[in-house]
Structures are given as structure tokens and as C-alpha cells.
PDB file of C-alpha atoms in Angstrom:
ATOM      1  CA  MET A   1      79.267 119.807 101.710  1.00 46.00           C
ATOM      2  CA  PRO A   2      78.390 122.686 104.179  1.00 46.00           C
ATOM      3  CA  ALA A   3      75.668 124.786 102.347  1.00 40.00           C
ATOM      4  CA  GLU A   4      78.311 128.030 101.881  1.00 44.00           C
ATOM      5  CA  ARG A   5      81.110 125.634  99.432  1.00 46.00           C
ATOM      6  CA  ARG A   6      78.067 124.137  97.543  1.00 45.00           C
ATOM      7  CA  SER A   7      76.958 127.482  97.148  1.00 44.00           C
ATOM      8  CA  ARG A   8      79.969 128.732  95.857  1.00 50.00           C
ATOM      9  CA  GLN A   9      80.352 125.435  93.571  1.00 53.00           C
ATOM     10  CA  GLU A  10      77.228 125.822  92.294  1.00 60.00           C
ATOM     11  CA  SER A  11      77.639 129.587  90.788  1.00 73.00           C
ATOM     12  CA  ARG A  12      80.841 128.695  89.124  1.00 93.00           C
ATOM     13  CA  ALA A  13      82.309 130.750  86.358  1.00 97.00           C
ATOM     14  CA  VAL A  14      85.094 129.639  84.427  1.00 98.00           C
ATOM     15  CA  LEU A  15      86.506 130.834  81.109  1.00 98.00           C
ATOM     16  CA  ILE A  16      88.694 129.017  78.977  1.00 98.00           C
ATOM     17  CA  LEU A  17      90.788 130.195  76.517  1.00 97.00           C
ATOM     18  CA  GLY A  18      90.491 128.230  73.821  1.00 95.00           C
ATOM     19  CA  GLY A  19      91.451 127.626  69.987  1.00 90.00           C
ATOM     20  CA  THR A  20      93.238 124.157  70.594  1.00 91.00           C
ATOM     21  CA  GLN A  21      91.395 120.362  70.444  1.00 90.00           C
ATOM     22  CA  GLU A  22      91.679 120.388  73.755  1.00 94.00           C
ATOM     23  CA  ALA A  23      90.165 123.326  74.679  1.00 95.00           C
ATOM     24  CA  ALA A  24      86.893 121.942  73.350  1.00 95.00           C
ATOM     25  CA  ASP A  25      87.091 118.816  74.766  1.00 95.00           C
ATOM     26  CA  LEU A  26      87.483 120.353  77.882  1.00 97.00           C
ATOM     27  CA  ALA A  27      84.170 122.654  77.365  1.00 97.00           C
ATOM     28  CA  ALA A  28      82.694 119.475  76.780  1.00 96.00           C
ATOM     29  CA  ARG A  29      83.548 117.884  79.995  1.00 96.00           C
ATOM     30  CA  LEU A  30      82.571 120.280  81.669  1.00 96.00           C
ATOM     31  CA  VAL A  31      79.458 121.438  80.498  1.00 96.00           C
ATOM     32  CA  GLU A  32      78.372 117.518  81.467  1.00 95.00           C
ATOM     33  CA  ASP A  33      80.275 116.951  84.478  1.00 94.00           C
ATOM     34  CA  ALA A  34      79.101 119.957  85.875  1.00 94.00           C
ATOM     35  CA  PRO A  35      75.935 121.854  84.052  1.00 94.00           C
ATOM     36  CA  GLN A  36      74.865 123.910  86.644  1.00 95.00           C
ATOM     37  CA  TRP A  37      78.763 125.894  86.153  1.00 96.00           C
ATOM     38  CA  ARG A  38      78.744 128.663  83.043  1.00 97.00           C
ATOM     39  CA  ILE A  39      81.764 127.770  80.949  1.00 97.00           C
ATOM     40  CA  VAL A  40      83.301 130.092  78.893  1.00 97.00           C
ATOM     41  CA  THR A  41      85.393 129.652  75.903  1.00 96.00           C
ATOM     42  CA  SER A  42      87.650 132.802  74.243  1.00 96.00           C
ATOM     43  CA  LEU A  43      88.728 132.594  71.091  1.00 93.00           C
ATOM     44  CA  ALA A  44      91.125 134.721  69.259  1.00 83.00           C
ATOM     45  CA  GLY A  45      88.605 134.478  66.204  1.00 66.00           C
ATOM     46  CA  ARG A  46      91.206 133.816  63.222  1.00 61.00           C
ATOM     47  CA  THR A  47      89.151 130.822  61.313  1.00 56.00           C
ATOM     48  CA  GLN A  48      85.928 132.090  59.235  1.00 52.00           C
ATOM     49  CA  ALA A  49      84.330 128.769  61.229  1.00 48.00           C
ATOM     50  CA  PRO A  50      85.154 127.295  63.963  1.00 58.00           C
ATOM     51  CA  ARG A  51      83.541 124.427  64.876  1.00 69.00           C
ATOM     52  CA  PRO A  52      80.860 124.896  67.543  1.00 78.00           C
ATOM     53  CA  LEU A  53      81.325 124.352  70.825  1.00 86.00           C
ATOM     54  CA  PRO A  54      78.834 123.204  74.091  1.00 85.00           C
ATOM     55  CA  GLY A  55      78.515 126.448  76.805  1.00 91.00           C
ATOM     56  CA  GLN A  56      78.786 130.001  75.805  1.00 94.00           C
ATOM     57  CA  VAL A  57      81.923 131.202  73.261  1.00 94.00           C
ATOM     58  CA  ARG A  58      82.872 134.342  72.289  1.00 93.00           C
ATOM     59  CA  SER A  59      85.291 135.478  70.256  1.00 91.00           C
ATOM     60  CA  GLY A  60      88.237 138.355  69.517  1.00 90.00           C
ATOM     61  CA  GLY A  61      90.823 139.387  71.691  1.00 91.00           C
ATOM     62  CA  PHE A  62      90.511 141.329  75.299  1.00 95.00           C
ATOM     63  CA  GLY A  63      93.435 144.236  74.894  1.00 94.00           C
ATOM     64  CA  GLY A  64      95.927 142.899  76.613  1.00 96.00           C
ATOM     65  CA  ALA A  65      97.023 141.195  80.001  1.00 97.00           C
ATOM     66  CA  GLU A  66      94.833 144.536  81.392  1.00 97.00           C
ATOM     67  CA  GLY A  67      91.329 143.929  79.216  1.00 97.00           C
ATOM     68  CA  LEU A  68      91.796 140.192  80.446  1.00 98.00           C
ATOM     69  CA  ALA A  69      91.745 141.075  84.184  1.00 98.00           C
ATOM     70  CA  ARG A  70      89.221 143.911  83.673  1.00 98.00           C
ATOM     71  CA  TYR A  71      86.522 140.563  81.801  1.00 98.00           C
ATOM     72  CA  LEU A  72      87.829 138.127  84.808  1.00 98.00           C
ATOM     73  CA  ALA A  73      86.205 140.641  87.218  1.00 97.00           C
ATOM     74  CA  ASP A  74      83.258 141.855  85.791  1.00 97.00           C
ATOM     75  CA  ASN A  75      82.266 138.443  84.191  1.00 97.00           C
ATOM     76  CA  ALA A  76      82.841 136.508  88.009  1.00 96.00           C
ATOM     77  CA  ILE A  77      85.074 134.668  86.554  1.00 98.00           C
ATOM     78  CA  SER A  78      86.172 131.993  89.629  1.00 96.00           C
ATOM     79  CA  ALA A  79      88.845 130.076  87.498  1.00 97.00           C
ATOM     80  CA  LEU A  80      90.730 130.597  84.262  1.00 97.00           C
ATOM     81  CA  VAL A  81      91.976 127.841  82.082  1.00 98.00           C
ATOM     82  CA  ASP A  82      95.035 128.609  79.984  1.00 97.00           C
ATOM     83  CA  ALA A  83      94.364 125.900  77.251  1.00 96.00           C
ATOM     84  CA  THR A  84      95.987 127.778  74.100  1.00 95.00           C
ATOM     85  CA  HIS A  85      98.267 126.406  71.471  1.00 91.00           C
ATOM     86  CA  PRO A  86     101.878 125.990  72.852  1.00 92.00           C
ATOM     87  CA  PHE A  87     103.234 128.644  70.960  1.00 92.00           C
ATOM     88  CA  ALA A  88     100.808 131.234  71.607  1.00 91.00           C
ATOM     89  CA  THR A  89     102.891 133.135  74.480  1.00 92.00           C
ATOM     90  CA  GLN A  90     101.208 136.179  74.851  1.00 94.00           C
ATOM     91  CA  MET A  91      98.233 134.863  75.256  1.00 94.00           C
ATOM     92  CA  SER A  92     100.114 132.829  77.634  1.00 95.00           C
ATOM     93  CA  ALA A  93     101.398 135.940  79.214  1.00 95.00           C
ATOM     94  CA  ASN A  94      98.415 137.727  79.831  1.00 96.00           C
ATOM     95  CA  ALA A  95      96.379 135.433  81.180  1.00 96.00           C
ATOM     96  CA  ALA A  96      99.068 134.932  83.818  1.00 96.00           C
ATOM     97  CA  ALA A  97      99.412 138.658  83.998  1.00 96.00           C
ATOM     98  CA  ALA A  98      95.914 138.864  84.404  1.00 97.00           C
ATOM     99  CA  ALA A  99      95.210 135.789  86.615  1.00 97.00           C
ATOM    100  CA  ALA A 100      97.606 137.038  89.375  1.00 96.00           C
ATOM    101  CA  GLU A 101      96.345 141.490  89.086  1.00 97.00           C
ATOM    102  CA  THR A 102      92.354 139.177  89.868  1.00 98.00           C
ATOM    103  CA  ALA A 103      93.442 136.241  92.122  1.00 97.00           C
ATOM    104  CA  THR A 104      91.807 134.289  90.373  1.00 97.00           C
ATOM    105  CA  PRO A 105      92.823 130.545  90.323  1.00 96.00           C
ATOM    106  CA  LEU A 106      95.030 130.198  86.421  1.00 97.00           C
ATOM    107  CA  TYR A 107      95.464 126.108  85.178  1.00 97.00           C
ATOM    108  CA  ARG A 108      97.290 125.265  81.952  1.00 97.00           C
ATOM    109  CA  LEU A 109      96.606 122.579  80.428  1.00 96.00           C
ATOM    110  CA  CYS A 110      98.251 121.913  77.488  1.00 94.00           C
ATOM    111  CA  ARG A 111      99.375 118.633  75.175  1.00 91.00           C
ATOM    112  CA  PRO A 112     103.464 117.064  75.867  1.00 92.00           C
ATOM    113  CA  PRO A 113     105.491 117.548  73.781  1.00 94.00           C
ATOM    114  CA  TRP A 114     106.074 115.426  70.196  1.00 95.00           C
ATOM    115  CA  GLN A 115     108.724 113.171  71.257  1.00 94.00           C
ATOM    116  CA  PRO A 116     111.595 111.851  68.234  1.00 94.00           C
ATOM    117  CA  ARG A 117     111.869 108.659  67.455  1.00 93.00           C
ATOM    118  CA  SER A 118     115.449 106.523  66.810  1.00 93.00           C
ATOM    119  CA  GLU A 119     113.816 106.660  62.737  1.00 94.00           C
ATOM    120  CA  ASP A 120     113.198 110.121  62.616  1.00 96.00           C
ATOM    121  CA  LYS A 121     115.346 112.756  61.594  1.00 97.00           C
ATOM    122  CA  TRP A 122     114.499 116.164  63.550  1.00 97.00           C
ATOM    123  CA  GLN A 123     116.608 118.778  63.145  1.00 97.00           C
ATOM    124  CA  ILE A 124     115.622 120.986  66.070  1.00 97.00           C
ATOM    125  CA  VAL A 125     116.149 125.236  66.277  1.00 98.00           C
ATOM    126  CA  ASP A 126     115.011 127.640  68.773  1.00 96.00           C
ATOM    127  CA  SER A 127     113.517 130.155  66.382  1.00 96.00           C
ATOM    128  CA  LEU A 128     112.004 130.576  62.830  1.00 96.00           C
ATOM    129  CA  GLN A 129     115.053 132.231  61.587  1.00 97.00           C
ATOM    130  CA  ALA A 130     117.035 129.379  62.934  1.00 98.00           C
ATOM    131  CA  ALA A 131     114.568 127.139  60.742  1.00 98.00           C
ATOM    132  CA  ALA A 132     114.735 128.816  57.346  1.00 97.00           C
ATOM    133  CA  ALA A 133     119.049 128.888  57.676  1.00 97.00           C
ATOM    134  CA  ARG A 134     118.588 124.924  58.363  1.00 97.00           C
ATOM    135  CA  LEU A 135     117.434 124.332  55.234  1.00 98.00           C
ATOM    136  CA  PRO A 136     119.245 123.165  52.212  1.00 97.00           C
ATOM    137  CA  GLU A 137     119.415 125.043  48.864  1.00 97.00           C
ATOM    138  CA  ALA A 138     116.497 124.135  46.083  1.00 96.00           C
ATOM    139  CA  SER A 139     114.874 121.980  49.204  1.00 97.00           C
ATOM    140  CA  THR A 140     111.294 121.815  48.828  1.00 98.00           C
ATOM    141  CA  ALA A 141     109.636 122.646  52.034  1.00 98.00           C
ATOM    142  CA  PHE A 142     106.068 121.875  53.491  1.00 97.00           C
ATOM    143  CA  LEU A 143     105.659 124.741  55.725  1.00 95.00           C
ATOM    144  CA  ALA A 144     103.267 123.480  58.133  1.00 92.00           C
ATOM    145  CA  LEU A 145     103.602 126.496  60.788  1.00 88.00           C
ATOM    146  CA  GLY A 146     100.404 129.060  60.170  1.00 78.00           C
ATOM    147  CA  HIS A 147     100.377 132.144  57.782  1.00 80.00           C
ATOM    148  CA  GLN A 148     101.216 134.233  60.630  1.00 82.00           C
ATOM    149  CA  HIS A 149     104.479 132.138  61.308  1.00 88.00           C
ATOM    150  CA  ILE A 150     106.166 132.541  57.284  1.00 91.00           C
ATOM    151  CA  GLY A 151     107.483 135.380  57.205  1.00 92.00           C
ATOM    152  CA  ALA A 152     111.391 134.240  57.951  1.00 95.00           C
ATOM    153  CA  PHE A 153     111.218 132.508  55.275  1.00 96.00           C
ATOM    154  CA  ALA A 154     110.688 135.014  52.848  1.00 94.00           C
ATOM    155  CA  ARG A 155     114.399 135.026  51.866  1.00 94.00           C
ATOM    156  CA  ARG A 156     115.375 131.542  51.351  1.00 95.00           C
ATOM    157  CA  ARG A 157     114.377 132.483  47.575  1.00 94.00           C
ATOM    158  CA  ASP A 158     116.739 129.411  46.722  1.00 96.00           C
ATOM    159  CA  CYS A 159     113.790 127.004  48.266  1.00 97.00           C
ATOM    160  CA  ARG A 160     110.344 126.526  46.738  1.00 97.00           C
ATOM    161  CA  PHE A 161     107.713 126.412  49.971  1.00 97.00           C
ATOM    162  CA  VAL A 162     104.084 124.209  50.231  1.00 97.00           C
ATOM    163  CA  LEU A 163     102.144 126.408  52.758  1.00 94.00           C
ATOM    164  CA  ARG A 164      98.235 124.599  54.184  1.00 89.00           C
ATOM    165  CA  MET A 165      96.144 126.465  55.354  1.00 84.00           C
ATOM    166  CA  ILE A 166      92.404 126.404  56.793  1.00 81.00           C
ATOM    167  CA  ASP A 167      91.158 129.534  55.535  1.00 81.00           C
ATOM    168  CA  PRO A 168      92.799 131.248  52.502  1.00 83.00           C
ATOM    169  CA  PRO A 169      94.374 134.094  52.980  1.00 81.00           C
ATOM    170  CA  ALA A 170      93.382 138.172  53.737  1.00 79.00           C
ATOM    171  CA  ALA A 171      96.686 139.124  52.684  1.00 81.00           C
ATOM    172  CA  PRO A 172      98.956 138.708  49.982  1.00 86.00           C
ATOM    173  CA  LEU A 173     102.130 135.713  51.031  1.00 87.00           C
ATOM    174  CA  PRO A 174     105.334 137.401  50.907  1.00 88.00           C
ATOM    175  CA  PHE A 175     106.872 134.518  48.374  1.00 90.00           C
ATOM    176  CA  ASP A 176     105.318 132.276  45.988  1.00 88.00           C
ATOM    177  CA  ALA A 177     104.590 129.599  47.243  1.00 93.00           C
ATOM    178  CA  THR A 178     101.476 126.511  46.666  1.00 94.00           C
ATOM    179  CA  LEU A 179      98.866 126.813  48.707  1.00 92.00           C
ATOM    180  CA  VAL A 180      96.892 123.590  50.025  1.00 91.00           C
ATOM    181  CA  LEU A 181      93.698 124.760  51.863  1.00 87.00           C
ATOM    182  CA  GLY A 182      92.284 121.877  54.206  1.00 84.00           C
ATOM    183  CA  ARG A 183      92.743 120.744  57.756  1.00 82.00           C
ATOM    184  CA  PRO A 184      95.271 118.991  58.772  1.00 81.00           C
ATOM    185  CA  GLY A 185      95.056 114.509  57.328  1.00 77.00           C
ATOM    186  CA  LEU A 186      93.901 112.874  59.644  1.00 79.00           C
ATOM    187  CA  SER A 187      96.445 109.683  59.045  1.00 91.00           C
ATOM    188  CA  PRO A 188      99.765 109.091  58.041  1.00 94.00           C
ATOM    189  CA  ASP A 189      98.476 108.077  54.876  1.00 95.00           C
ATOM    190  CA  ALA A 190      96.807 110.876  53.826  1.00 93.00           C
ATOM    191  CA  GLU A 191      99.670 113.331  55.611  1.00 95.00           C
ATOM    192  CA  ALA A 192     101.870 110.762  53.344  1.00 96.00           C
ATOM    193  CA  ASP A 193     100.005 111.758  49.783  1.00 95.00           C
ATOM    194  CA  THR A 194     100.246 114.962  50.263  1.00 94.00           C
ATOM    195  CA  LEU A 195     104.013 115.404  50.865  1.00 97.00           C
ATOM    196  CA  ALA A 196     105.282 112.500  47.806  1.00 97.00           C
ATOM    197  CA  ALA A 197     102.530 114.679  45.517  1.00 96.00           C
ATOM    198  CA  HIS A 198     104.042 118.097  45.849  1.00 97.00           C
ATOM    199  CA  GLY A 199     107.970 116.334  45.876  1.00 97.00           C
ATOM    200  CA  VAL A 200     108.146 117.890  49.757  1.00 98.00           C
ATOM    201  CA  THR A 201     112.266 116.983  50.729  1.00 98.00           C
ATOM    202  CA  HIS A 202     111.888 119.260  54.652  1.00 98.00           C
ATOM    203  CA  LEU A 203     108.031 119.617  56.220  1.00 98.00           C
ATOM    204  CA  VAL A 204     109.179 122.610  58.816  1.00 97.00           C
ATOM    205  CA  CYS A 205     107.029 122.424  62.281  1.00 95.00           C
ATOM    206  CA  ARG A 206     107.074 123.924  65.709  1.00 95.00           C
ATOM    207  CA  ASN A 207     106.387 121.119  68.643  1.00 96.00           C
ATOM    208  CA  SER A 208     103.281 122.037  69.197  1.00 92.00           C
ATOM    209  CA  GLY A 209     102.203 117.864  70.301  1.00 92.00           C
ATOM    210  CA  GLY A 210      98.813 117.136  69.658  1.00 85.00           C
ATOM    211  CA  ARG A 211      97.065 113.228  67.806  1.00 82.00           C
ATOM    212  CA  ILE A 212      96.781 115.306  65.001  1.00 77.00           C
ATOM    213  CA  GLY A 213      99.307 116.394  63.739  1.00 85.00           C
ATOM    214  CA  TRP A 214     101.648 113.978  64.772  1.00 90.00           C
ATOM    215  CA  SER A 215     100.084 112.767  61.351  1.00 93.00           C
ATOM    216  CA  LYS A 216     102.336 114.606  59.325  1.00 95.00           C
ATOM    217  CA  LEU A 217     105.907 113.511  61.643  1.00 96.00           C
ATOM    218  CA  GLU A 218     104.829 110.180  61.004  1.00 96.00           C
ATOM    219  CA  ALA A 219     103.967 110.498  57.394  1.00 96.00           C
ATOM    220  CA  ALA A 220     106.813 111.879  56.782  1.00 97.00           C
ATOM    221  CA  ARG A 221     109.170 109.079  59.023  1.00 96.00           C
ATOM    222  CA  ARG A 222     107.861 106.650  56.598  1.00 96.00           C
ATOM    223  CA  LEU A 223     109.045 108.689  53.562  1.00 97.00           C
ATOM    224  CA  GLY A 224     112.431 109.126  54.760  1.00 97.00           C
ATOM    225  CA  LEU A 225     112.500 113.382  55.620  1.00 97.00           C
ATOM    226  CA  ALA A 226     114.198 115.870  56.796  1.00 98.00           C
ATOM    227  CA  VAL A 227     112.281 117.313  59.586  1.00 98.00           C
ATOM    228  CA  ILE A 228     113.062 120.867  61.230  1.00 98.00           C
ATOM    229  CA  MET A 229     111.158 120.822  64.604  1.00 98.00           C
ATOM    230  CA  LEU A 230     110.813 124.071  66.229  1.00 97.00           C
ATOM    231  CA  ALA A 231     111.646 123.325  70.135  1.00 97.00           C
ATOM    232  CA  ARG A 232     108.336 124.795  72.929  1.00 94.00           C
ATOM    233  CA  PRO A 233     109.373 128.723  74.368  1.00 91.00           C
ATOM    234  CA  PRO A 234     109.111 128.323  78.225  1.00 87.00           C
ATOM    235  CA  GLU A 235     106.269 127.688  80.019  1.00 82.00           C
ATOM    236  CA  PRO A 236     104.346 130.568  82.280  1.00 78.00           C
ATOM    237  CA  ALA A 237     104.111 129.827  85.982  1.00 75.00           C
ATOM    238  CA  ALA A 238     100.733 128.081  86.921  1.00 79.00           C
ATOM    239  CA  ALA A 239      99.322 124.877  87.683  1.00 85.00           C
ATOM    240  CA  HIS A 240      99.842 122.525  84.292  1.00 90.00           C
ATOM    241  CA  PHE A 241      98.299 119.483  83.014  1.00 94.00           C
ATOM    242  CA  ASP A 242      99.039 117.528  80.456  1.00 92.00           C
ATOM    243  CA  ASP A 243      94.734 116.246  79.438  1.00 93.00           C
ATOM    244  CA  VAL A 244      91.436 117.088  80.055  1.00 96.00           C
ATOM    245  CA  GLU A 245      90.430 114.792  82.622  1.00 95.00           C
ATOM    246  CA  THR A 246      93.153 116.025  85.253  1.00 96.00           C
ATOM    247  CA  VAL A 247      92.354 119.609  84.991  1.00 96.00           C
ATOM    248  CA  VAL A 248      88.395 118.860  85.375  1.00 96.00           C
ATOM    249  CA  ALA A 249      88.949 116.682  88.812  1.00 95.00           C
ATOM    250  CA  ALA A 250      91.472 119.870  90.003  1.00 96.00           C
ATOM    251  CA  LEU A 251      88.830 122.533  88.726  1.00 96.00           C
ATOM    252  CA  ILE A 252      85.953 120.067  90.555  1.00 93.00           C
ATOM    253  CA  ALA A 253      87.751 119.612  93.869  1.00 92.00           C
ATOM    254  CA  ALA A 254      88.492 122.957  93.918  1.00 88.00           C
ATOM    255  CA  ASP A 255      87.282 125.491  96.937  1.00 61.00           C
ATOM    256  CA  CYS A 256      86.703 128.308  94.738  1.00 49.00           C
TER     257      CYS A 256
END
């Protein structure tokens, strides 16, 4: 490798927009495979006690696309990896705009969406409002959405809701609901026990993809529950990768 390119490779800094398991896995792989690089993972700061991550970690917003562009320039970031949640549309839009403004290479790491099986009872909708409207009267819905996405269901006073959150809500919920604190179950058996214990008739979730989230869909299939599935929004233009291995290979091969 020419000395100039070797120097660039050794001084690289990668900013990972995180909050997903894929982002954590990517940080771990880069710290291991490219220990000479500076790896920074940015978290939104919504979780009170996030899991420890390898490399450097920053918490909190940037102040929109303009603030992110300023951070990229001020910190000599040589590659930006958007590994945020598939439904984090504003952050992905900010990443695309900031990368374009600063001419920073942008990589999008996003796990593939789930696909229904023949025995699944999915109803696919394109908005939270449509999901709320699909619920039959007197149903018991498990909202696997996160507290910031449940407002659309407040008008369905004829339904009963079960919510799962990692941390207790900082503000009152917009409607009465049974609250289950904790992370998603790692096995379909654990998820089936939770759904059955609360008399759930409908599972409402976003098509986030991923191994852990799939357990609740497998549980719903076993129990014969209807699933109201929110389809993914369009992805911004970027080099797209489905898994950690391919984006690591691309970053290592890049001459920037």
C-alpha cells in the first residue's frame, strides 16, 4: 500500500449513528479489525442505562442536519455510518444531508425487513393512524412501538392496550394501559407467555427486522394472533448494506 494511502487509513475516524444492535456489533468489529481508527458511536440518549459500547460514545442530538455537518467537519470524520432504526426517518434524512454537505462518504447499515409466512395473519398498513383504525372493537392490543409512537391509539377507548418499555415513561401515557417493563423476550416461548398472560388478541408493530424482534412474531403465529404491521418508510439514497460484515469490508477497502 502506498505511504500516502496507508497514512489516510491509519488516521481514519468513523462516526456510527447508533441505537441498534447492528450499530453495537459494527463498533465492536471495527475496534477489533481496525484498532488504529477512531470509532465513535452516537446515541440519541433516550435509554437511561444503555449497554456499554466499544470505542468512543457520545449521547444526545446534533441539532439537525446542520449540527451533524458541523460535527463531521470539526471532528475530521472520514466516514459516516447510518445504523439507526429503520423507522428513524428524520435522523437518516439528516445524515444524508450532512454527508452531502461535507462530502463525507455515507454508508447505510439496515437489517432486512421481516417477511410473512403462509400461516401468518399480517395486515400491512402505512401509518400509525391506519394501524389504530384496523383494531376491532373490544380487542386487546400489544403495542410493540415505543412510547413516542402510541399517540394515534388514544382515541380507541373501546380497546385495551398493553405496552412494553425498557424504562418507565417520563410523562403520563396518553391513555390507560397495562405497562410491562423490560426488553423484548429472547425466545418465542417467553414472548408467547407474555402475550397469553395479558389476553392479547392483536400485535401491533413496525417492520423493524432483526433476530430479537422476530420472537414476538413467532409467538403471535403460535397463538394464532392477528398482526398489524407498519410498513417501512422509503430509504434515503446511500450505499446500502444488510449486515455488519459487508459494511466492515467496504469501510476497510475505502480509500478515504
